[in-house]
C-alpha cells in the first residue's frame, strides 16, 4: 500500500502530509525515486527530511531536518491556502464513491457509536492542494455507500459539483488501498478500480466495497515492490535511536 | 501602569490563582512543549467545569477530561498521534463519563485562524474553507463574509479568546521574559488571545540568548512563570529531552479502561504532591506498569 | 513539476528576465536589506511604466522614480527616514517630473495586512481601521465587511499581489534556498504574494545555518538568486555592514535639484556597469560629492 | 520639547514610537525616570533599548537591543490592533483644534503644493493605543484652523464624535510643542493650552495658533530641564560609533 502510494509522488513535488500512512509513503518516495520531494507537516516543518518515520506530526526529528520551521497558522495561511502545495496526502476512516471522507464520527454526530479524531488539516488540504492522494484500507466498513459525516469534501455528489463549489484544487486523483488503486472517472468523478495488487481479485475488491464498484476496462496489476523499495522501508521503520520510556504508564 | 514585575511562583500557586473553575483555558503546544505539569496540577486541584481549548487535545486533555475537569472542549483533532484514539475523550463523548462534554469542533485551519484573530483583536477570521462538508451539530459557529472587491464569499470563524493560556517553554529570565524554540505551533497566538498567561519553563536563566526559531514573550504579556524541569514530559522540549514515544504507545492500554485509568491517575498524579513526585512515581513504575 | 533548480545568475540577467516593462514590482525591506543593487539595475536597463510597490519608498524608489522607471506607486510612508522629503518622489507628484506618478496610498497597517492577504491567497484583508480620516483621491480602494457573529463593521483592504518581488538577503545556498535575519519587515509576505521572486544575496554558502530571527525562503519559491556583495548599500545587512546614515543625510542635497540628481545618476549608476562599479564610483566620489 | 514630552511617559508603559522627536522623547524618558519603558518600533523591534538615537526606524541598533524582533505585519496585528499598546507617540505636519493630524499633503490632494510622506503607522496607532501623545512645533502653519487632509483621527469634530466612532483607544491626551503643553478639554475635546515653557507668553502662543486658542485658567509653566535630563539627552545625541559614509553622494 505504502509502496504503491509512494510511486504516485513525482520528484520535486511539494507534498502536505499527515502522520501515519501518508507520511510513510511520502518518506518512502523521498528515499527512492523522489529525493527532491518537499514534505510539509502541519505543525510547522517545511522541507522535513526525517531518516526514521516520525510517530507524531510534531516530532523533533521533523523540525531538526527541515529547511524552515514556521508557525502552524503560517502553514495553513501562507503555504496551504496560499496555493503552494502540489499534493495533499490524506488518510480517512470512511470514504464514499465520490472520494468524500469521514474522520469525525461513526453513527449520528450527537450520539456517535465511535467518536473519531475529527477534521485536523484534511478539509483545507483537500480544498487547496493542487491534487489529493488518499490512502486507507479497503473494506465494507471503510468504503461506504453513505458517509456518517462528511468531514472532507472530495467530489461532493460527483460530476462538476466540486468545480462549481469554487475549490482551488482539482480534488482527489487517486485512492490507494490494501487491495489496489482507484481513480475518479474523468466525467462522473466516481471512483473506478484501475489496478489490483498481486493476488487480489476483482470479486474481492467488489465484496469489500459498500457500493457497486466500477472496474476499469484496462484494469492492471500493480508492480511488486522492488528490492530497493523494501530496503528503504526497512530503514525508515527501524526503531529510532532514543531511550525507552522513562515513565512507563 | 507602573507594572509589577512578572512573578516567578510555584506551579501550584499559579494554577490556584490564575485558573478559575468554569473558565476558558487553553494549554497549547503542537506535540512539542505540551504543558503536562500544569495539566496535572489542574487535575490535583480538582478544577471543574473548564472549557478546554486546544487544537490537538493529546494525552493531557484525555487525562483532564477523564478526571472530570472539563465540561466543554474546543478542538480540531482529537487522537493519540500515530497510536489511535483518546479513550477518555471518547468515553466522555460517547457515554458522558465521568461527565458529559460539549464539543466545539473545527478544522486545524479554522482553529489556527481563529487563534490569529483572537491575538489580533478581531472578532473573526476570514479564510477559504470548503463548502459542502457537514457542520450540523459540531457546535462551532461558522459564517460567511463577502469580499467587497471581488464579490467572493469567504468563510468566517469567530475569534478564540480565553481566560487563561498555559504554555511550557524552555527558558525564562528572572524578569519573566520567556523564550521557546523548535516547533512553536500556535503558542504565540494562544498567549496573545488570553487574559492571563501562565508559563512553565525548563529553567530560569540570567539572560535569554536569542535562538533560531525562537518565540519570545516579553514579561509584560506573561502573568506568571513557574520553573518545572521536564514539565512537558511525555511530550518533549527541544534541546532538553526527547518525546517519550513509548509512553504515548503505552497510554492506549492505560486509558482504555475506566478503572485502570482511575487507578493510574490516583497513583501517579493525584497521589503525588507535584510534578517531580509524578516523575519519580512513573519512573519507579516500569515494572508495575499497570498501576 | 519535476522542478528545475533555482538558477543562480548575474543580477543583470535576473532583471532582464524577470522584471517586465509595465509590470507590478515590489522591492521590499523595512530600512534593513533594501535591494539597492537590483533597483540600480532596473534603472540601468531603463525599465518603464512599472507600478512600484513598497511600504517605505526610501531612496531606492526616489532614484527609480526620478529616472522615469515608474508610473504608479503603492506605498504607505514616503520620506527619507529621519532626514526629510524624498525630493524626486515629490517632484513627480507635485510637478509630474520626469513623468506623472499615480499614487495608491495606504497606512502601514493597511499595507502590511494587504501583503498578508496576498501571501495567504485571500482577496482581501480585514482590520480595525479608523473611520473618519480622508480617503478621497488616495487611489487605494477601501471597503467594509460586517462580522457575522458580532455585527461589527470592519475595514477591508484588497490583497496585494505583484508580478515580481525583489529582496536582498544575507545568504543563499547553492540550491537557491535563502535566509535573511534581523529586522525582516514584510519580506516574507512580499515574496509569497509574487509570481516571481528574485533575491540578491551577500554571499552564496554551502549550507544555511539557522539564525535567530531567520526568515527562510525555500528554493522552490525563489525564481532566481544573484550574488551581489554589499547589494543593500546604503541600507544595511545585519552581520555584514552598517547603515550608511551619512549617505541618507547627504542624499537630501543631491535629490533636491533635478539637474544635480540627473548628473549624479548618470555618473554613478547609469555610467557604471554594475553595482561593484557603482560602489567604486561613489567611494571615489567623496571629494567630488556633488557629482 | 523632548524633555516635556518625556515626562509624560510613565515607567513601565508600553510605548509605540515613531522616529524623530517621539523616539527622542521616549528614549530620554527611558534614560531618566522610566527605565522600564517598553519601546516598540513599527519595523519589528519590541523592547528596544538603543543607547544612541536611531536615525531610522529600522536601524540595526534597535533590533540588536530588543527583547524580540517580529515581522511588521505582526507588530500591527498582534501588538497594536491586539490592544497591547499603552501610549502611541506621534509627530505631524499639521494639527487642528481637535487634535486631528495631517501628514499627507499641503494643498489639494490631487495637486499638492507640498507632498508630505503620508500616513505610515499613525492612523492605526492613534486608533488603538490606549492614549496618544503628539509632539510638533507650534506655528500658524502647523496649528491650522482646517487641515488640508485628515490623515489621522484625533477627536474628529470634538465632543463624543470619537467615542461614537468605535475607536478602541481614548485618543490624544497631550500635545507638546516648542511653546508649551496642550490638553484636550474633557467635554469638548478642544485643545487647551495648559502650560508654557519658560519665557513664552500666552500672546505668543495665541499668535502661533491658527484658531482662537483657549487657555486654561490654571495655566502653569513647565519646569526647566533638570541637569540629569540634559546629560541624558547629550548622551543619546552623541554621534553613533560608526564609520563615515563610504559612498558620499
XYZ file of C-alpha atoms in Angstrom, chain D:
249
model
C 10.102 69.971 23.893
C 11.607 66.483 24.149
C 12.062 66.941 27.904
C 8.448 67.956 28.477
C 7.242 65.073 26.346
C 9.495 62.573 28.083
C 7.993 63.487 31.450
C 4.559 62.425 30.261
C 5.675 58.817 29.933
C 5.134 56.631 32.979
C 7.622 53.966 33.877
C 6.604 50.530 32.659
C 4.315 51.812 29.911
C 4.384 50.143 26.517
C 5.051 52.868 24.011
C 4.745 52.682 20.200
C 7.141 55.307 18.907
C 7.787 56.922 15.561
C 11.262 58.033 14.572
C 12.441 61.600 15.258
C 11.002 63.615 18.157
C 8.844 60.784 19.568
C 11.807 58.428 19.626
C 13.988 61.087 21.207
C 11.498 61.852 23.963
C 10.788 58.201 24.668
C 14.465 57.312 24.903
C 15.055 60.293 27.160
C 12.329 59.014 29.459
C 13.937 55.574 29.444
C 17.283 57.124 30.330
C 15.854 59.117 33.254
C 12.680 58.393 35.222
C 11.235 55.475 33.226
C 13.891 52.761 32.893
C 11.232 50.097 32.318
C 9.520 51.892 29.467
C 8.916 49.354 26.683
C 9.636 50.804 23.239
C 8.020 49.260 20.166
C 9.037 50.392 16.677
C 6.917 49.602 13.635
C 9.723 47.827 11.773
C 9.561 44.996 14.323
C 11.656 45.587 17.470
C 9.819 45.087 20.781
C 11.534 46.360 23.908
C 14.317 48.173 22.042
C 16.942 49.820 24.250
C 19.085 51.964 21.954
C 21.982 53.761 23.593
C 22.150 56.374 20.840
C 19.206 57.792 18.937
C 18.412 55.853 15.779
C 18.198 57.864 12.565
C 15.738 55.477 11.035
C 13.019 53.318 12.420
C 14.718 50.136 11.304
C 18.261 50.795 12.449
C 20.281 47.760 13.449
C 20.766 49.154 16.948
C 17.035 48.776 17.570
C 16.968 45.117 16.587
C 20.139 44.204 18.455
C 18.954 45.682 21.755
C 15.355 44.454 21.537
C 13.726 41.730 23.624
C 12.173 40.407 20.432
C 12.044 41.313 16.760
C 8.893 40.315 14.919
C 7.560 40.979 11.440
C 5.915 44.268 10.560
C 2.512 42.630 9.988
C 2.782 41.076 13.442
C 3.553 44.462 15.026
C 0.409 45.974 13.566
C -1.830 42.931 14.003
C -0.896 41.250 17.289
C 0.677 44.110 19.202
C -1.076 47.316 18.109
C -4.507 46.094 16.950
C -4.324 43.431 19.674
C -4.669 46.264 22.198
C -1.277 45.922 23.895
C -0.004 49.500 23.434
C -0.404 51.951 26.322
C 0.946 55.053 24.612
C 1.207 55.953 20.939
C 3.633 58.760 20.299
C 3.201 60.736 17.077
C 4.529 63.738 15.218
C 2.679 65.577 12.439
C 2.930 68.384 9.892
C -0.439 69.910 10.784
C -2.861 69.631 13.702
C -6.319 71.109 14.214
C -8.103 72.112 17.409
C -9.456 68.584 17.912
C -6.022 67.005 17.540
C -6.691 65.519 14.129
C -3.434 65.269 12.172
C -2.252 65.786 8.625
C 0.905 64.144 7.311
C -0.275 63.665 3.720
C -0.384 66.881 1.668
C -0.349 70.665 1.901
C -2.873 71.913 -0.639
C -5.401 69.787 -2.539
C -4.648 66.049 -2.694
C -4.541 65.850 -6.484
C -2.381 68.965 -6.903
C -0.496 69.405 -3.661
C 1.808 72.323 -3.084
C 3.783 70.060 -0.747
C 3.635 66.309 -0.867
C 4.261 65.021 2.690
C 5.360 61.443 3.497
C 1.861 60.094 4.156
C 0.189 58.027 6.840
C 2.784 55.499 7.975
C 1.641 53.880 11.181
C -0.157 56.933 12.560
C -3.848 56.247 11.770
C -3.901 52.878 13.499
C -1.583 53.971 16.323
C -3.999 56.813 17.070
C -6.954 54.421 16.854
C -5.637 51.591 19.020
C -3.131 52.916 21.570
C -4.801 53.435 24.946
C -3.679 57.058 24.771
C -1.846 59.187 22.234
C 0.823 61.843 22.759
C 1.585 64.288 19.960
C 4.732 66.326 19.571
C 5.253 69.027 16.938
C 6.471 72.626 16.665
C 3.746 75.262 17.072
C 3.142 77.892 14.387
C 0.361 79.232 12.221
C 1.497 76.755 9.535
C 1.272 73.719 11.825
C -1.635 74.671 14.127
C -4.299 75.250 11.487
C -7.965 76.088 11.514
C -8.673 73.427 8.928
C -6.431 70.554 7.898
C -5.678 70.204 4.212
C -6.100 66.430 4.691
C -7.182 64.366 7.697
C -4.597 61.594 7.782
C -5.070 60.578 11.399
C -8.111 60.999 13.571
C -7.834 62.651 16.974
C -11.293 63.718 18.185
C -12.898 64.287 14.761
C -15.359 67.203 15.293
C -14.938 67.079 19.065
C -17.337 66.162 21.858
C -18.222 62.487 21.733
C -17.567 62.135 17.985
C -14.554 59.883 18.569
C -16.281 57.808 21.216
C -19.197 57.196 18.834
C -16.762 56.125 16.102
C -15.868 52.915 17.888
C -12.157 53.634 18.292
C -10.571 51.241 20.788
C -8.211 53.854 22.314
C -9.304 57.007 24.092
C -7.385 59.376 21.841
C -4.796 62.162 22.271
C -4.227 63.219 25.852
C -1.444 65.783 25.343
C 0.191 67.849 22.632
C 3.731 69.009 23.351
C 5.150 71.911 21.344
C 8.139 74.208 21.440
C 5.897 76.737 23.210
C 4.230 74.574 25.827
C 1.699 71.865 26.511
C -1.912 71.485 25.393
C -4.544 69.055 26.643
C -7.998 68.266 25.255
C -10.920 69.757 27.185
C -12.653 66.882 28.996
C -16.019 67.610 27.341
C -15.470 69.450 24.075
C -12.119 67.759 23.321
C -10.815 71.092 22.005
C -7.125 71.572 22.762
C -6.480 73.921 25.693
C -3.127 75.493 26.478
C -2.284 74.247 29.991
C 1.431 75.075 30.308
C 4.038 77.318 28.723
C 7.765 76.774 28.539
C 9.847 79.342 30.476
C 9.951 82.667 28.636
C 6.994 82.003 26.322
C 3.928 84.264 26.621
C 0.256 83.498 26.103
C 0.138 86.126 23.352
C 2.949 84.388 21.523
C 1.161 81.018 21.744
C -2.070 82.600 20.519
C -0.275 84.290 17.636
C 1.260 80.985 16.603
C -2.079 79.155 16.503
C -4.391 79.210 13.521
C -7.569 79.195 15.594
C -8.684 81.190 18.645
C -6.633 79.314 21.223
C -8.264 78.522 24.549
C -6.099 78.930 27.623
C -6.542 77.084 30.883
C -7.452 79.126 33.945
C -4.739 77.273 35.801
C -2.047 77.887 33.208
C 1.342 76.909 34.581
C 4.961 76.996 33.462
C 6.765 73.791 32.569
C 9.716 73.008 34.802
C 13.166 73.734 33.446
C 15.088 70.704 32.179
C 16.970 69.115 35.047
C 20.698 68.532 34.777
C 20.232 64.777 34.551
C 17.790 65.243 31.680
C 20.239 67.451 29.804
C 23.050 64.996 30.412
C 20.936 62.087 29.230
C 19.958 63.959 26.064
C 23.617 64.664 25.328
C 24.475 61.006 25.718
C 21.656 59.961 23.401
C 22.580 62.529 20.776
C 26.282 61.769 20.635
C 27.367 60.546 17.222
C 26.920 56.834 16.800
C 30.219 54.942 16.747
C 30.008 54.094 13.033
C 32.379 54.996 10.226
C 31.506 57.925 7.971
C 29.748 57.351 4.673
C 31.762 55.255 2.331
C 29.607 56.332 -0.541
C 29.267 60.092 -0.269
C 26.644 61.154 -2.783
